[in-house]
Short mmCIF file of C-alpha atoms in Angstrom, two decimals:
data_model
loop_
_atom_site.label_atom_id
_atom_site.label_comp_id
_atom_site.label_asym_id
_atom_site.label_seq_id
_atom_site.Cartn_x
_atom_site.Cartn_y
_atom_site.Cartn_z
CA MET A 6 110.64 120.03 101.45
CA THR A 7 113.03 117.21 102.37
CA ASP A 8 114.68 115.88 105.49
CA SER A 9 118.29 114.82 105.99
CA THR A 10 117.70 111.50 104.21
CA GLY A 11 116.52 113.23 101.06
CA PHE A 12 112.90 112.12 101.44
CA HIS A 13 110.01 114.54 101.59
CA THR A 14 108.66 115.57 104.95
CA ALA A 15 105.05 116.17 105.88
CA PRO A 16 103.45 119.54 105.20
CA ALA A 17 102.69 121.73 108.18
CA TYR A 18 99.38 120.78 109.74
CA SER A 19 97.54 121.58 112.94
CA ALA A 20 95.17 118.91 114.19
CA HIS A 21 91.71 120.00 115.30
CA ALA A 22 90.12 117.72 117.85
CA SER A 23 86.43 117.10 117.23
CA ALA A 24 84.08 117.73 120.11
CA ALA A 25 81.44 115.41 118.61
CA PHE A 26 83.77 112.62 117.54
CA GLN A 27 86.12 110.95 119.99
CA GLY A 28 88.14 108.31 118.20
CA GLY A 29 89.41 106.75 121.41
CA GLU A 30 85.87 106.15 122.66
CA VAL A 31 84.86 104.61 119.34
CA ARG A 32 87.87 102.28 119.41
CA GLN A 33 87.02 101.22 122.96
CA ARG A 34 83.38 100.57 122.06
CA VAL A 35 84.31 98.52 118.97
CA SER A 36 86.86 96.54 120.99
CA GLN A 37 84.26 95.85 123.67
CA ILE A 38 81.76 94.62 121.07
CA LEU A 39 84.37 92.30 119.61
CA ASP A 40 85.53 91.08 123.02
CA ASP A 41 81.95 90.29 124.07
CA PHE A 42 81.30 88.48 120.80
CA VAL A 43 84.45 86.37 121.07
CA GLU A 44 83.76 85.59 124.72
CA GLY A 45 80.34 84.34 123.65
CA LYS A 46 81.98 82.08 121.08
CA ILE A 47 84.40 80.73 123.71
CA THR A 48 81.48 79.97 126.05
CA ALA A 49 79.53 78.29 123.25
CA ALA A 50 82.55 76.16 122.34
CA ARG A 51 83.02 75.12 125.97
CA THR A 52 79.34 74.21 126.25
CA GLY A 53 79.48 72.18 123.06
CA ALA A 54 82.75 70.45 123.95
CA LEU A 55 84.46 72.18 121.00
CA PRO A 56 88.02 73.57 120.98
CA GLU A 57 87.91 76.92 122.78
CA GLU A 58 91.32 77.83 121.35
CA VAL A 59 89.73 78.63 117.97
CA ALA A 60 87.85 81.67 119.28
CA GLU A 61 90.72 82.50 121.64
CA TYR A 62 93.20 82.78 118.77
CA VAL A 63 90.83 84.95 116.73
CA GLY A 64 90.28 87.13 119.81
CA ASP A 65 94.02 87.48 120.37
CA PHE A 66 94.44 88.47 116.73
CA LEU A 67 91.73 91.12 117.01
CA ASN A 68 93.44 92.58 120.09
CA ALA A 69 96.96 92.61 118.65
CA GLY A 70 97.23 96.35 118.06
CA GLY A 71 95.00 97.10 115.08
CA LYS A 72 94.20 100.78 114.56
CA ARG A 73 90.47 100.15 113.97
CA ILE A 74 90.63 102.43 110.91
CA ARG A 75 87.58 100.94 109.20
CA PRO A 76 85.26 101.15 112.23
CA LEU A 77 86.41 104.71 112.87
CA LEU A 78 85.67 105.69 109.29
CA CYS A 79 82.31 103.93 109.44
CA VAL A 80 81.32 106.01 112.45
CA LEU A 81 82.73 109.16 110.83
CA GLY A 82 80.66 108.43 107.71
CA TRP A 83 77.60 108.13 109.92
CA HIS A 84 78.37 111.50 111.49
CA ALA A 85 79.14 113.03 108.07
CA ALA A 86 75.63 112.15 106.90
CA GLY A 87 74.06 113.72 109.98
CA GLY A 88 73.44 110.53 111.94
CA ALA A 89 71.22 111.23 114.92
CA GLY A 90 71.18 109.56 118.32
CA GLY A 91 73.83 107.27 119.76
CA VAL A 92 76.57 105.78 117.63
CA ASP A 93 76.19 102.21 118.91
CA GLN A 94 74.65 100.88 115.70
CA ALA A 95 77.43 102.38 113.57
CA ALA A 96 80.01 101.01 116.02
CA ARG A 97 78.47 97.52 115.71
CA VAL A 98 78.60 97.66 111.92
CA GLY A 99 82.18 98.90 112.29
CA ALA A 100 82.94 95.87 114.48
CA ALA A 101 81.65 93.63 111.69
CA LEU A 102 84.02 95.41 109.29
CA GLU A 103 86.89 94.82 111.71
CA MET A 104 86.05 91.11 111.93
CA PHE A 105 86.01 90.92 108.12
CA HIS A 106 89.39 92.66 108.13
CA ALA A 107 90.73 89.92 110.41
CA PHE A 108 89.64 87.38 107.80
CA CYS A 109 91.50 89.32 105.11
CA LEU A 110 94.70 89.67 107.13
CA ILE A 111 94.84 86.06 108.31
CA HIS A 112 94.48 84.77 104.74
CA ASP A 113 96.82 87.44 103.38
CA ASP A 114 99.58 86.34 105.74
CA VAL A 115 99.15 82.73 104.62
CA MET A 116 99.32 83.69 100.95
CA ASP A 117 102.35 85.92 101.51
CA HIS A 118 104.12 83.44 103.82
CA SER A 119 104.47 86.32 106.29
CA ALA A 120 106.28 85.59 109.54
CA THR A 121 104.77 88.41 111.60
CA ARG A 122 101.77 90.66 111.86
CA ARG A 123 101.78 93.76 114.07
CA GLY A 124 105.06 92.70 115.63
CA ARG A 125 103.78 89.27 116.63
CA PRO A 126 103.86 85.86 114.92
CA ALA A 127 101.35 85.66 112.10
CA MET A 128 98.35 83.43 112.81
CA HIS A 129 99.67 80.45 110.84
CA ARG A 130 103.06 80.72 112.57
CA ALA A 131 101.46 80.93 116.03
CA LEU A 132 99.28 77.92 115.31
CA ALA A 133 102.23 75.95 113.95
CA ALA A 134 104.09 76.59 117.20
CA HIS A 135 101.01 75.62 119.21
CA HIS A 136 100.73 72.29 117.39
CA SER A 137 104.46 71.51 117.24
CA LYS A 138 104.59 69.09 120.17
CA ASP A 139 105.28 65.51 119.02
CA ARG A 140 105.14 66.56 115.36
CA THR A 141 107.77 67.16 112.74
CA ARG A 142 108.41 70.76 111.79
CA GLN A 143 106.76 70.25 108.40
CA ALA A 144 103.70 68.62 109.93
CA ALA A 145 103.31 71.50 112.40
CA THR A 146 103.73 74.01 109.56
CA ASP A 147 101.05 72.30 107.49
CA ILE A 148 98.64 72.21 110.42
CA GLY A 149 99.33 75.85 111.21
CA THR A 150 98.60 76.91 107.64
CA ALA A 151 95.41 74.87 107.35
CA ALA A 152 94.19 75.95 110.78
CA ALA A 153 94.81 79.63 109.96
CA ILE A 154 92.72 79.27 106.80
CA LEU A 155 89.90 77.86 108.92
CA MET A 156 90.29 80.69 111.46
CA GLY A 157 90.03 83.20 108.63
CA ASP A 158 86.93 81.46 107.31
CA LEU A 159 85.36 81.67 110.75
CA ALA A 160 86.19 85.39 110.97
CA LEU A 161 84.36 85.87 107.66
CA ILE A 162 81.31 84.01 108.97
CA TRP A 163 81.45 85.86 112.27
CA SER A 164 81.54 89.22 110.49
CA ASP A 165 78.11 88.33 109.06
CA GLU A 166 76.88 87.24 112.47
CA LEU A 167 77.89 90.61 113.92
CA LEU A 168 76.22 92.44 111.05
CA HIS A 169 72.93 90.55 111.34
CA ALA A 170 72.81 90.30 115.14
CA SER A 171 69.65 91.55 116.77
CA GLU A 172 71.70 94.13 118.66
CA THR A 173 72.72 95.75 115.35
CA ALA A 174 69.08 95.85 114.15
CA LEU A 175 69.26 97.36 110.67
CA ASP A 176 65.85 98.42 109.45
CA VAL A 177 64.59 97.60 105.95
CA ARG A 178 65.82 100.84 104.43
CA GLN A 179 69.25 100.46 106.00
CA ARG A 180 69.58 96.86 104.81
CA THR A 181 68.67 97.94 101.29
CA ARG A 182 71.41 100.59 101.28
CA VAL A 183 74.11 99.04 103.46
CA LEU A 184 74.24 95.36 102.54
CA PRO A 185 74.96 95.95 98.81
CA LEU A 186 77.81 98.28 99.82
CA ILE A 187 79.28 95.59 102.06
CA ASP A 188 78.96 93.04 99.26
CA THR A 189 80.69 95.46 96.86
CA MET A 190 83.48 96.08 99.36
CA ARG A 191 84.08 92.36 99.78
CA ASN A 192 84.16 91.77 96.04
CA GLU A 193 86.53 94.69 95.46
CA VAL A 194 89.07 93.68 98.09
CA LEU A 195 89.17 90.06 96.91
CA TYR A 196 89.63 91.14 93.29
CA GLY A 197 92.37 93.47 94.50
CA GLN A 198 93.96 90.62 96.38
CA TYR A 199 93.86 88.46 93.25
CA LEU A 200 95.49 91.22 91.19
CA ASP A 201 98.17 91.57 93.87
CA LEU A 202 98.73 87.83 94.07
CA THR A 203 99.11 87.32 90.32
CA ALA A 204 101.45 90.31 89.95
CA THR A 205 103.74 89.28 92.82
CA SER A 206 107.26 88.11 91.90
CA GLN A 207 106.73 89.41 88.35
CA PRO A 208 108.25 92.91 88.59
CA THR A 209 107.51 95.12 85.59
CA PRO A 210 107.52 98.88 84.86
CA ASP A 211 103.69 98.81 84.72
CA VAL A 212 102.72 101.61 87.11
CA GLY A 213 99.10 101.38 85.99
CA LEU A 214 98.77 97.83 87.27
CA ALA A 215 100.33 98.79 90.58
CA LEU A 216 97.82 101.63 90.96
CA ARG A 217 94.94 99.30 90.10
CA VAL A 218 96.02 96.94 92.87
CA ILE A 219 96.21 99.88 95.29
CA ARG A 220 92.76 101.15 94.34
CA TYR A 221 90.94 97.88 94.88
CA LYS A 222 92.97 96.27 97.64
CA THR A 223 93.40 99.38 99.77
CA ALA A 224 91.80 102.67 98.70
CA LYS A 225 88.26 101.44 98.30
CA TYR A 226 88.40 98.79 101.00
CA THR A 227 90.19 100.78 103.70
CA VAL A 228 88.71 104.24 103.24
CA GLU A 229 85.93 104.65 100.68
CA ARG A 230 83.58 101.78 101.53
CA PRO A 231 83.72 102.13 105.33
CA LEU A 232 82.81 105.82 104.92
CA HIS A 233 80.03 104.90 102.49
CA ILE A 234 78.66 102.20 104.79
CA GLY A 235 78.51 104.53 107.77
CA ALA A 236 76.95 107.32 105.71
CA ALA A 237 74.38 104.92 104.21
CA LEU A 238 73.39 103.87 107.75
CA ALA A 239 72.41 107.48 108.35
CA GLY A 240 70.50 107.72 105.05
CA ALA A 241 73.07 109.66 103.00
CA PRO A 242 72.06 110.54 99.42
CA ASP A 243 74.15 109.30 96.50
CA THR A 244 75.54 112.81 95.98
CA LEU A 245 77.19 112.72 99.41
CA LEU A 246 78.59 109.24 98.76
CA ALA A 247 80.18 110.56 95.57
CA GLN A 248 81.71 113.51 97.43
CA LEU A 249 83.08 111.17 100.08
CA SER A 250 84.62 109.08 97.28
CA SER A 251 86.46 112.13 95.97
CA PHE A 252 88.12 112.37 99.37
CA ALA A 253 88.51 108.68 100.14
CA VAL A 254 90.01 107.20 96.98
CA PRO A 255 93.04 109.52 96.65
CA LEU A 256 93.56 109.29 100.42
CA GLY A 257 93.52 105.48 100.28
CA GLU A 258 96.00 105.51 97.42
CA ALA A 259 98.30 107.86 99.34
CA PHE A 260 98.00 105.60 102.40
CA GLN A 261 99.15 102.54 100.43
CA LEU A 262 101.92 104.42 98.64
CA ARG A 263 103.25 105.40 102.06
CA ASP A 264 102.96 101.77 103.16
CA ASP A 265 105.00 100.67 100.14
CA LEU A 266 107.78 103.10 101.04
CA LEU A 267 107.76 101.97 104.66
CA GLY A 268 107.85 98.34 103.54
CA VAL A 269 111.22 98.92 101.88
CA PHE A 270 112.74 101.76 103.92
CA GLY A 271 110.87 101.64 107.25
CA HIS A 272 112.36 100.44 110.52
CA PRO A 273 111.00 97.09 111.75
CA VAL A 274 110.57 98.38 115.30
CA GLU A 275 108.20 101.04 113.98
CA THR A 276 106.45 99.13 111.18
CA GLY A 277 105.96 95.92 113.14
CA LYS A 278 107.20 93.64 110.36
CA PRO A 279 110.62 92.46 109.15
CA ALA A 280 112.47 94.89 106.89
CA LEU A 281 112.96 92.26 104.18
CA ASP A 282 109.38 91.01 103.81
CA ASP A 283 108.20 93.31 100.99
CA LEU A 284 111.35 92.80 98.94
CA ARG A 285 111.30 89.04 99.49
CA GLU A 286 107.64 88.80 98.53
CA GLY A 287 108.26 90.75 95.33
CA LYS A 288 105.12 92.87 95.59
CA HIS A 289 104.29 94.78 92.41
CA THR A 290 104.30 98.30 93.82
CA CYS A 291 104.60 101.72 92.22
CA LEU A 292 107.99 102.03 93.92
CA ILE A 293 109.35 98.96 92.11
CA ALA A 294 107.59 99.73 88.83
CA LEU A 295 109.02 103.27 88.75
CA THR A 296 112.48 101.96 89.56
CA LEU A 297 112.35 99.49 86.68
CA ARG A 298 111.09 102.25 84.41
CA HIS A 299 113.88 104.74 85.21
CA ALA A 300 116.91 102.75 86.37
CA PRO A 301 119.72 101.95 83.89
CA ARG A 302 119.14 98.59 82.26
CA ALA A 303 121.91 96.81 84.17
CA GLN A 304 120.56 97.98 87.52
CA ALA A 305 116.97 97.16 86.53
CA ASP A 306 118.05 93.63 85.58
CA GLN A 307 119.86 93.28 88.89
CA LEU A 308 116.79 94.45 90.80
CA ARG A 309 114.64 91.87 89.03
CA LEU A 310 116.94 89.17 90.39
CA LEU A 311 116.67 90.53 93.93
CA VAL A 312 112.99 91.41 94.25
CA GLY A 313 110.95 88.32 94.98
CA CYS A 314 113.95 86.27 96.15
CA PRO A 315 112.71 84.37 99.25
CA THR A 316 116.24 84.04 100.65
CA LEU A 317 117.18 87.70 100.17
CA THR A 318 119.86 88.76 102.65
CA GLU A 319 120.25 92.13 104.32
CA ASP A 320 123.30 92.85 102.13
CA GLN A 321 121.28 92.10 99.02
CA ALA A 322 118.41 94.22 100.33
CA HIS A 323 120.89 97.08 100.76
CA ILE A 324 121.82 96.75 97.08
CA ALA A 325 118.13 96.73 96.11
CA ARG A 326 117.43 99.84 98.20
CA SER A 327 120.43 101.60 96.64
CA ILE A 328 119.12 100.87 93.14
CA ILE A 329 115.64 102.06 94.09
CA THR A 330 116.97 105.26 95.64
CA ALA A 331 119.33 106.04 92.75
CA SER A 332 116.47 105.72 90.25
CA GLY A 333 114.59 108.58 91.90
CA ALA A 334 111.55 106.36 92.46
CA PRO A 335 111.15 107.24 96.18
CA ASP A 336 111.00 110.95 95.34
CA THR A 337 108.41 110.28 92.64
CA VAL A 338 106.30 108.24 95.04
CA GLU A 339 106.53 111.03 97.60
CA GLU A 340 105.22 113.46 94.98
CA MET A 341 102.38 111.04 94.17
CA ILE A 342 101.52 110.95 97.87
CA ARG A 343 101.56 114.75 98.11
CA ASP A 344 99.34 115.08 95.04
CA ARG A 345 96.78 112.61 96.33
CA TYR A 346 96.79 114.07 99.82
CA ALA A 347 96.16 117.54 98.35
CA ARG A 348 93.29 116.23 96.20
CA ALA A 349 91.74 114.45 99.14
CA SER A 350 92.01 117.56 101.32
CA SER A 351 90.42 119.75 98.64
CA ALA A 352 87.55 117.32 98.17
CA LEU A 353 86.97 117.16 101.92
CA ALA A 354 86.95 120.95 102.19
CA ALA A 355 84.16 121.08 99.60
CA ALA A 356 82.05 118.27 101.09
CA PRO A 357 78.88 119.24 103.00
CA VAL A 358 79.81 117.60 106.29
CA PRO A 359 79.80 119.08 109.81
CA ALA A 360 82.90 121.15 110.54
CA ASP A 361 84.01 119.02 113.49
CA ILE A 362 83.71 115.81 111.43
CA ARG A 363 85.65 117.43 108.61
CA ALA A 364 88.40 118.28 111.10
CA SER A 365 88.47 114.69 112.39
CA LEU A 366 88.65 113.29 108.85
CA GLN A 367 91.44 115.70 107.99
CA ASP A 368 93.31 114.71 111.12
CA MET A 369 92.99 111.01 110.26
CA ALA A 370 94.12 111.71 106.71
CA HIS A 371 97.22 113.53 107.89
CA GLN A 372 98.15 110.77 110.32
CA ALA A 373 97.57 108.03 107.72
CA VAL A 374 99.62 109.65 104.98
CA TRP A 375 102.54 111.04 107.00
CA ARG A 376 102.91 108.20 109.46
CA THR A 377 106.15 106.29 110.11
CA THR A 378 104.45 103.02 111.11
#
């Protein structure tokens, strides 16, 4: 099935709202936990005559429109494993995951030299502007970059504070199950980031490498581990964790494949980032790898000159998109997305989770894979 642009459209799907799981309420609770935590940091800074702006900037970043995917999946994992009682503990662990995500994003934007995040100036750009008075542009840029690294470091430390706070109160059994999963998640995403970093601006036809980056930087970090962490909080057996993985990993891969398409063909108003960023950064994606594999040699050579060019113009980006489209790579990526979405849906259908939680997970999967933002 294709639309007027030639790209595949989403399969028919009817969302089923869960009576037990209300995503909006979970988002609000996680946001409140984060707001209270940051406010406490601002008060502590004021009391200690320290710069309050540090916590204020992290707080602004946390409230800049994130979807709270990881906290939602953490709470869904808790429900999937039959978690009993209120969800506040799972929401607090989810808030710690969201704070860790802030660390990842702030550092990622520095490494990628990104101008925006969620439609707003990236942290290092905002800090550069804040410190620009009476400084040269280069001096302000350097301060902004260094300060953003420090803000990211603090977000990493604060994610541990949230996790170990007395209000979260993990018991011995929970700590034994949950903390190793969080350590594994952190290791995986940083290895994925390293793979992504070292492959950037070196476009090759190596689809396998692109998929490895996706698996560790996105699939496991965004979907699998948050589900595992929430399920482990509720005492899930290893068999359930494995079944959740069968759903989560292909879904996470489909999510990132969609993101790669949107990064090249999406509209900035909808995606919240400039249309040229992904091409200028030269990310090693399946989309680019497949293009280099199937495009005529002359076009592949031309694309290599364009992808990763930091001064790429819109006209040059148009040429790059034309080469990518003519190679058939977008259609192939769409088929990869469909295949992974189908595998994730089948695995979810077979998993022994409550019907309403299954419906909520399916709804999230559909929105993540067939989104336009």
